[in-house]
mmCIF file of C-alpha atoms in Angstrom:
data_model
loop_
_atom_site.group_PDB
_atom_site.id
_atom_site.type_symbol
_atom_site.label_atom_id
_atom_site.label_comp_id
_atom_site.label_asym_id
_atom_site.label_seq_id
_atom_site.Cartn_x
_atom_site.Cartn_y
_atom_site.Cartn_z
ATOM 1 C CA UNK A 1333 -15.344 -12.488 -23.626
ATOM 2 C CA UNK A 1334 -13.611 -9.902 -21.493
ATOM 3 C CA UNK A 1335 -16.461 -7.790 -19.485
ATOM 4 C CA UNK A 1336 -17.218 -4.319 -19.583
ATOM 5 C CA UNK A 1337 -13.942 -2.153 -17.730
ATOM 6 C CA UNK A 1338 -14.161 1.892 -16.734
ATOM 7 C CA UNK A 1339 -11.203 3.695 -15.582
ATOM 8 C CA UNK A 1340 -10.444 5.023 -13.319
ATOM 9 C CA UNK A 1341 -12.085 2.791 -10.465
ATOM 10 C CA UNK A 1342 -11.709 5.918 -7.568
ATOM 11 C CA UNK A 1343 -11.493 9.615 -8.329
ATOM 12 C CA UNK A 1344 -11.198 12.615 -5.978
ATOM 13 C CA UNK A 1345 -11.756 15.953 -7.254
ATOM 14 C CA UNK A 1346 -11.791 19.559 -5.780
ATOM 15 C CA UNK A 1347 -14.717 21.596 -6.591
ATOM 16 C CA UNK A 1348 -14.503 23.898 -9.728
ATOM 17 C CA UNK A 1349 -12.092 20.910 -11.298
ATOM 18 C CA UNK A 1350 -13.367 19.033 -14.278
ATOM 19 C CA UNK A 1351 -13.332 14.772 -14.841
ATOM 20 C CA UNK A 1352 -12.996 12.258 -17.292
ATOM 21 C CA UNK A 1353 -14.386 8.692 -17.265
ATOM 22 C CA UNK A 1354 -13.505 6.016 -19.451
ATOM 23 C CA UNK A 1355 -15.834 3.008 -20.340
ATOM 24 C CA UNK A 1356 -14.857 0.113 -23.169
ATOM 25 C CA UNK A 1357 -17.680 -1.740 -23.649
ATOM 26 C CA UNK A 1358 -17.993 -5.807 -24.354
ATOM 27 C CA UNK A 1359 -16.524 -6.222 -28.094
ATOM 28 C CA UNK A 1360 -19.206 -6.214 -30.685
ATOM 29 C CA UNK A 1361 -21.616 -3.826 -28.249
ATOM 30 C CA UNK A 1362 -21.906 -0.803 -29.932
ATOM 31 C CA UNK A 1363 -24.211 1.227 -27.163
ATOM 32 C CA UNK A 1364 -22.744 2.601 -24.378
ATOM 33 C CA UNK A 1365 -25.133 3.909 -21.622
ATOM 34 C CA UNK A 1366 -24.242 6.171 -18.694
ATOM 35 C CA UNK A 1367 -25.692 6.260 -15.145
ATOM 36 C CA UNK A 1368 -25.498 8.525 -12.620
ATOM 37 C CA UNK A 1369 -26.233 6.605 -8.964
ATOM 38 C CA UNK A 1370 -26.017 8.722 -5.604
ATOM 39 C CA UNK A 1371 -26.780 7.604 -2.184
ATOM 40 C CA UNK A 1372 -30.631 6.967 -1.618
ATOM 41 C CA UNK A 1373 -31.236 7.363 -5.763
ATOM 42 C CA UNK A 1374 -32.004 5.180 -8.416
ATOM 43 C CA UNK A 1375 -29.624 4.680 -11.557
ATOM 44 C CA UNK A 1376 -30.027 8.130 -13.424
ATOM 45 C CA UNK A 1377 -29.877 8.274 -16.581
ATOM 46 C CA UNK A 1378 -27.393 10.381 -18.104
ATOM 47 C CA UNK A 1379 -26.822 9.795 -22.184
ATOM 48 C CA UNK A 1380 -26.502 7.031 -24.703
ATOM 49 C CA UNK A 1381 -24.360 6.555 -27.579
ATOM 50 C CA UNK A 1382 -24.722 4.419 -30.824
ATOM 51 C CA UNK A 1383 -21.940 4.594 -33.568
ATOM 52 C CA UNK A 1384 -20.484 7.397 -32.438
ATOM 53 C CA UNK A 1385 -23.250 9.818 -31.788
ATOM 54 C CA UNK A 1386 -25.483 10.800 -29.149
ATOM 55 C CA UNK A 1387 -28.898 9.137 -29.393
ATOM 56 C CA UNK A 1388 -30.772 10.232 -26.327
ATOM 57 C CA UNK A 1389 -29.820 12.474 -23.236
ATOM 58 C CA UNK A 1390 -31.605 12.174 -19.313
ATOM 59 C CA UNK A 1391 -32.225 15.398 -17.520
ATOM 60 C CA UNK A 1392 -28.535 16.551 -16.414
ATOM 61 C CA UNK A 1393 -26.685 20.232 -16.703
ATOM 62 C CA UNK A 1394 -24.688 20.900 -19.447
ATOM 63 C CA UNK A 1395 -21.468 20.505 -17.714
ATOM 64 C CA UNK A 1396 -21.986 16.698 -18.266
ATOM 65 C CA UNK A 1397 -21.057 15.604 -21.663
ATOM 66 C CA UNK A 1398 -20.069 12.191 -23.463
ATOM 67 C CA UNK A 1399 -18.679 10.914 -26.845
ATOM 68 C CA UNK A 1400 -17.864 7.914 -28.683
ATOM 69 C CA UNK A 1401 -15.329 6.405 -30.579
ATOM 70 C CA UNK A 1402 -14.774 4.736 -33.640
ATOM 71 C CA UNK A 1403 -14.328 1.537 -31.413
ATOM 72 C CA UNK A 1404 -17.378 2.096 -29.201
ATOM 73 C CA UNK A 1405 -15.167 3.180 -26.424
ATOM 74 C CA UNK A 1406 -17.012 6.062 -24.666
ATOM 75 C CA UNK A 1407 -15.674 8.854 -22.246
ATOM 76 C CA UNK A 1408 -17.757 11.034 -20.067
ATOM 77 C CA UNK A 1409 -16.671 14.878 -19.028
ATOM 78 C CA UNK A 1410 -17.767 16.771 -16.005
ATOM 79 C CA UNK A 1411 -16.652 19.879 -16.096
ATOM 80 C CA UNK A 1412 -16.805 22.801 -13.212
ATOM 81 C CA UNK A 1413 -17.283 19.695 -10.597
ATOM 82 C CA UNK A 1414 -20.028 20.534 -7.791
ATOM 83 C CA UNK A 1415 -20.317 18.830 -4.371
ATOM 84 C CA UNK A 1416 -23.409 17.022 -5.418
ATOM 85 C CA UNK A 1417 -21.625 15.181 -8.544
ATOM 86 C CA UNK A 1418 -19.853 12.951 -6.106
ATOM 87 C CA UNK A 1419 -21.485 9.379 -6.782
ATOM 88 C CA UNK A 1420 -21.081 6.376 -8.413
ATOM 89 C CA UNK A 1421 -21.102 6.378 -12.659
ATOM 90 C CA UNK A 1422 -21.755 3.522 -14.162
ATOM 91 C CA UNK A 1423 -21.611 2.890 -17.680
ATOM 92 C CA UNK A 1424 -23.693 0.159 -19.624
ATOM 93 C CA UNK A 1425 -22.733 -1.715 -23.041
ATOM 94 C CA UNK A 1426 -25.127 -3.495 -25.255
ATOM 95 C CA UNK A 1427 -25.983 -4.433 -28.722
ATOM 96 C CA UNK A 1428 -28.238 -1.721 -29.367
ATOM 97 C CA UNK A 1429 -30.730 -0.230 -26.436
ATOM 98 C CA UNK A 1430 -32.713 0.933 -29.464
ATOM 99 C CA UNK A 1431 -34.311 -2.777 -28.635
ATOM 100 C CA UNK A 1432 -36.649 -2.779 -25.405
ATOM 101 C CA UNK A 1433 -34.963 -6.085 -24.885
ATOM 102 C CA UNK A 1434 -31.558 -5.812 -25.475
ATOM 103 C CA UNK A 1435 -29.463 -6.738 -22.039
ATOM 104 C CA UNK A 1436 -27.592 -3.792 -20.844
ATOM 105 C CA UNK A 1437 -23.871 -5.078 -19.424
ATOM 106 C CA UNK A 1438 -22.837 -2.803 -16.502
ATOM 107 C CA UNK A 1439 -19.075 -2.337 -15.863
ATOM 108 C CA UNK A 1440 -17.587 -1.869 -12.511
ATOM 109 C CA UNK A 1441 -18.797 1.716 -11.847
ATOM 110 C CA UNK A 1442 -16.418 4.494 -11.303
ATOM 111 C CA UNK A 1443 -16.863 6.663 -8.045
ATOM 112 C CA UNK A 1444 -15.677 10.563 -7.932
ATOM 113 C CA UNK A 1445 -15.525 12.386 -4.826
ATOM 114 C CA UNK A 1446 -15.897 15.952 -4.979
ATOM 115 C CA UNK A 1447 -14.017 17.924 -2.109
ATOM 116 C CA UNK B 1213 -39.952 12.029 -16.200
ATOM 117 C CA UNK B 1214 -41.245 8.442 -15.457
ATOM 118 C CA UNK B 1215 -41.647 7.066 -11.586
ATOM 119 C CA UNK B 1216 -40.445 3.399 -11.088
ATOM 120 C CA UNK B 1217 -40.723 2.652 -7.469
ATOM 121 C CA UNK B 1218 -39.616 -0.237 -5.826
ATOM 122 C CA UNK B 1219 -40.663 -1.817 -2.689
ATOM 123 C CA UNK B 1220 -39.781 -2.305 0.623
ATOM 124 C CA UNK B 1221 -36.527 -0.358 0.099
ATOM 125 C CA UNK B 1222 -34.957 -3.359 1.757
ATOM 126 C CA UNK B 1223 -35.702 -6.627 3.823
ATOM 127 C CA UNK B 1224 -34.449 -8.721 6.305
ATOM 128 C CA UNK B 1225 -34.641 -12.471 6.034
ATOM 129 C CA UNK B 1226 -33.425 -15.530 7.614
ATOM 130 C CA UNK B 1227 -32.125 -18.603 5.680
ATOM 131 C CA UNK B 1228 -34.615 -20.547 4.047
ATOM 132 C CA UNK B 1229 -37.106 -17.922 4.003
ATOM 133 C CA UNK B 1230 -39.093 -17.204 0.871
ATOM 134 C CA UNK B 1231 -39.856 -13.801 0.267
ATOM 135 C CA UNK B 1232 -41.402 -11.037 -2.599
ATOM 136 C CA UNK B 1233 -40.943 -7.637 -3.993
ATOM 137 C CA UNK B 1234 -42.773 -5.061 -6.076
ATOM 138 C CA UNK B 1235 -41.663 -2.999 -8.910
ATOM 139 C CA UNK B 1236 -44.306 -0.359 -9.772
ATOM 140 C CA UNK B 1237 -44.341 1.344 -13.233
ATOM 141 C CA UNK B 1238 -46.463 3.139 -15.711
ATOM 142 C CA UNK B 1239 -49.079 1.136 -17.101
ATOM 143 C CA UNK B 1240 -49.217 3.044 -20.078
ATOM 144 C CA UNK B 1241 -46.537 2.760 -23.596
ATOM 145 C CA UNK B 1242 -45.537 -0.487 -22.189
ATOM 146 C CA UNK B 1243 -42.146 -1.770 -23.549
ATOM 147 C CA UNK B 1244 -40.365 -4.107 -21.321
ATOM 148 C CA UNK B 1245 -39.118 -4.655 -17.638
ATOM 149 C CA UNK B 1246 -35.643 -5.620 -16.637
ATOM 150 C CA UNK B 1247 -34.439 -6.703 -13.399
ATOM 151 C CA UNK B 1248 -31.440 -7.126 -11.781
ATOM 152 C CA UNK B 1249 -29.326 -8.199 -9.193
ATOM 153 C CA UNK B 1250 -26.394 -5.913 -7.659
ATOM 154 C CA UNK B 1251 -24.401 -7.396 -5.594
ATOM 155 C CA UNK B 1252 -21.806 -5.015 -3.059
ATOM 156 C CA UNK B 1253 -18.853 -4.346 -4.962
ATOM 157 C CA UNK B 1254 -19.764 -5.806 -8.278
ATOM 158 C CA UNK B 1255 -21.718 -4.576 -11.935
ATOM 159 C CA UNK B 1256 -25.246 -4.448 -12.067
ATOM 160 C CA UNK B 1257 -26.058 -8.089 -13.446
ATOM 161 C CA UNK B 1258 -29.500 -8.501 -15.675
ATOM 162 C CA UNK B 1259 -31.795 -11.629 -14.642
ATOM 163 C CA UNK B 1260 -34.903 -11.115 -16.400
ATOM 164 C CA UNK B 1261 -36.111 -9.285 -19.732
ATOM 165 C CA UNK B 1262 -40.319 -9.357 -19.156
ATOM 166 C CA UNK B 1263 -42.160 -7.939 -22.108
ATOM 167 C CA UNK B 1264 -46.127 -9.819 -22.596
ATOM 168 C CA UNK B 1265 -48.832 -9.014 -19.996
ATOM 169 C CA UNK B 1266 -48.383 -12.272 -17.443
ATOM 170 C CA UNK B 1267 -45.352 -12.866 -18.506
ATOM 171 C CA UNK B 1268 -43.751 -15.208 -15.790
ATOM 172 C CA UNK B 1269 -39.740 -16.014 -15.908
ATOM 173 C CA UNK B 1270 -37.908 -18.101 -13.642
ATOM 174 C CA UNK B 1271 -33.965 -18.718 -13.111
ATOM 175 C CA UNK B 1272 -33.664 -21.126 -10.127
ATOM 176 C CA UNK B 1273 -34.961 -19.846 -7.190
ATOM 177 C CA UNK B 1274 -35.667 -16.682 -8.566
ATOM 178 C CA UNK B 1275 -38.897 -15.690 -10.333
ATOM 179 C CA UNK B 1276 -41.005 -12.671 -11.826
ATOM 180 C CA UNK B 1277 -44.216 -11.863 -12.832
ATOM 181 C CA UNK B 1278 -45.495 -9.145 -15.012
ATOM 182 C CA UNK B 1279 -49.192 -6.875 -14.776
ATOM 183 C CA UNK B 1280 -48.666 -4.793 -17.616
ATOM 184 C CA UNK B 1281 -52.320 -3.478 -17.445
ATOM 185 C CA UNK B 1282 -51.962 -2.221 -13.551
ATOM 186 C CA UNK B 1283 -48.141 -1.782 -13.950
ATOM 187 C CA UNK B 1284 -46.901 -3.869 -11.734
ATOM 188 C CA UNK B 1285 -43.603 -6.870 -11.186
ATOM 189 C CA UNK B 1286 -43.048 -9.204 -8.594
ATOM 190 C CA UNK B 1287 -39.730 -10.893 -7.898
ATOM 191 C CA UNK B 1288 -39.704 -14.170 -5.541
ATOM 192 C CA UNK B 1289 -37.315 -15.739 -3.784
ATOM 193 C CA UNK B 1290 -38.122 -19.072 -3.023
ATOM 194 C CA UNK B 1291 -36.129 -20.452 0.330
ATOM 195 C CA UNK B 1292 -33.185 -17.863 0.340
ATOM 196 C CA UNK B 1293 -29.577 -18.265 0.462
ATOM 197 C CA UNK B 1294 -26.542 -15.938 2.123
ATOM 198 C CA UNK B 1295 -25.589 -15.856 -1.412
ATOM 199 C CA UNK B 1296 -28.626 -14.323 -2.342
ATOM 200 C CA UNK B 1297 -27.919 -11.031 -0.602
ATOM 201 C CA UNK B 1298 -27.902 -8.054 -2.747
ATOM 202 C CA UNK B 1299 -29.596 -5.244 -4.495
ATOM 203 C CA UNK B 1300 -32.488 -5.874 -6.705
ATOM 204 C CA UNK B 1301 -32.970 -3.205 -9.097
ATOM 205 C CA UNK B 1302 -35.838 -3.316 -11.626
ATOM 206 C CA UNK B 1303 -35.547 -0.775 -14.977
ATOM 207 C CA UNK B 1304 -38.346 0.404 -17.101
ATOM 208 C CA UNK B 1305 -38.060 1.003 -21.043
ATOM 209 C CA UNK B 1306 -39.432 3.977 -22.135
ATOM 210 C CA UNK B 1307 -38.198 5.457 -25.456
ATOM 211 C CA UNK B 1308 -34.681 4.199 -25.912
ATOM 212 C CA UNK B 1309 -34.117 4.989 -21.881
ATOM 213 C CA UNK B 1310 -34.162 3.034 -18.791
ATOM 214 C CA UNK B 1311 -35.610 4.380 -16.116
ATOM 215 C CA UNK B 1312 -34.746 2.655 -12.621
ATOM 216 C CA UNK B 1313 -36.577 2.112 -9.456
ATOM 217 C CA UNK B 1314 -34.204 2.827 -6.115
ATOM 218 C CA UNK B 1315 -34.110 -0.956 -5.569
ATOM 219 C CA UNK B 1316 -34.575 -3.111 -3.189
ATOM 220 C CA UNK B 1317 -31.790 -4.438 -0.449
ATOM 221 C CA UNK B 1318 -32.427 -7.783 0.694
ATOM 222 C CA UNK B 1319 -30.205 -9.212 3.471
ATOM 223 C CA UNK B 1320 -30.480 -13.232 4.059
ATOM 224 C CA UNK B 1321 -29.267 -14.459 7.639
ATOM 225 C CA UNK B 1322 -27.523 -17.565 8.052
#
């Protein structure tokens, strides 16, 4: 069973510019989690999405939005890109993370650099 | 916003060594406890799912312990490997969210 894969792997940005992340998730998972990890921090939590819609949100701007697809692949925007969004973004499939103990599968993490 | 804090924020041990640490959480609207292991350059991988007041799970060398009532996990190592040299990250349910402690870096000498 093929894992879960983000695109791109590396990113570098210019303030002011806007990004797009790409996560598939494991086939059958239908929740997609996003994570937000810079130096020194925990895994923040950004949004989750179940069939398509947005279930529950962490405590991020605006300019960070997500969606969902038909097939459970999920994308993630950034748009007006500040120094501090440089990190690592990691996106998490599972069954349903409506469960308390449904495993989350990470993927390989995407990290943006913002010059 | 919930506080899950981890400690020590990292540890040095030599081969063979057993060693321990804490995951601290809200004792309240328990739900379950995940932990994982990160190792450099790979995905986040899950080891335990804890959910029942003394819950105690065990993979190997690896163990946990759950105090739901004080809010507290413990992860052991028993005698520790190179290989065991990563990030251990513990996570928190809490509503449909996880909410994750900064982790813990443990580095195991030859």
């Amino acid at each position: 069973k093929a894992g879960v894969t983000q695109t791109p792997r590396y990113l570098i940005k210019t303030r002011g510019q806007q990004v797009t992340l790409s996560c598939s998730p494991i086939s059958g998972h239908r929740s997609v989690s996003w994570y937000q990890q810079t130096p020194g921090q925990g895994l923040q939590f950004l949004f989750e999405y179940f069939s398509e819609t947005q279930r529950n949100k962490g405590n991020f701007p605006g300019r960070f939005s997500g969606r969902q697809f038909s097939n459970s692949r999920s994308e993630m925007n950034v748009s007006t890109l500040e120094l501090g969004d440089s990190a690592l973004y990691l996106c998490a499939s599972s069954l349903d993370i409506g469960s308390s103990t449904d495993t989350q599968y990470f993927g390989p993490g995407t990290r943006l650099t913002v010059l | 916003i919930l506080n899950v804090e981890q400690s020590p924020q990292s540890l040095h041990v030599q081969e063979g060594d057993s060693t321990n640490f804490t995951c601290s959480f809200p004792s309240s609207n328990f739900y379950a406890l995940h932990w994982y292991r990160w190792e450099t350059a790979k995905s986040p991988e899950a080891l335990f799912v804890m959910t029942l007041n003394g819950d105690e799970k065990k993979k190997g060398r690896i163990s946990a312990t759950l105090n739901t009532k004080e809010g507290y996990s413990y992860l052991y190592i028993k005698g520790s490997q190179p290989e065991d040299s990563a990030t251990y990250l513990c996570a928190f349910y809490n509503f449909n969210k996880f909410y994750f402690g900064s982790g813990t870096k443990l580095n195991v000498k030859p």
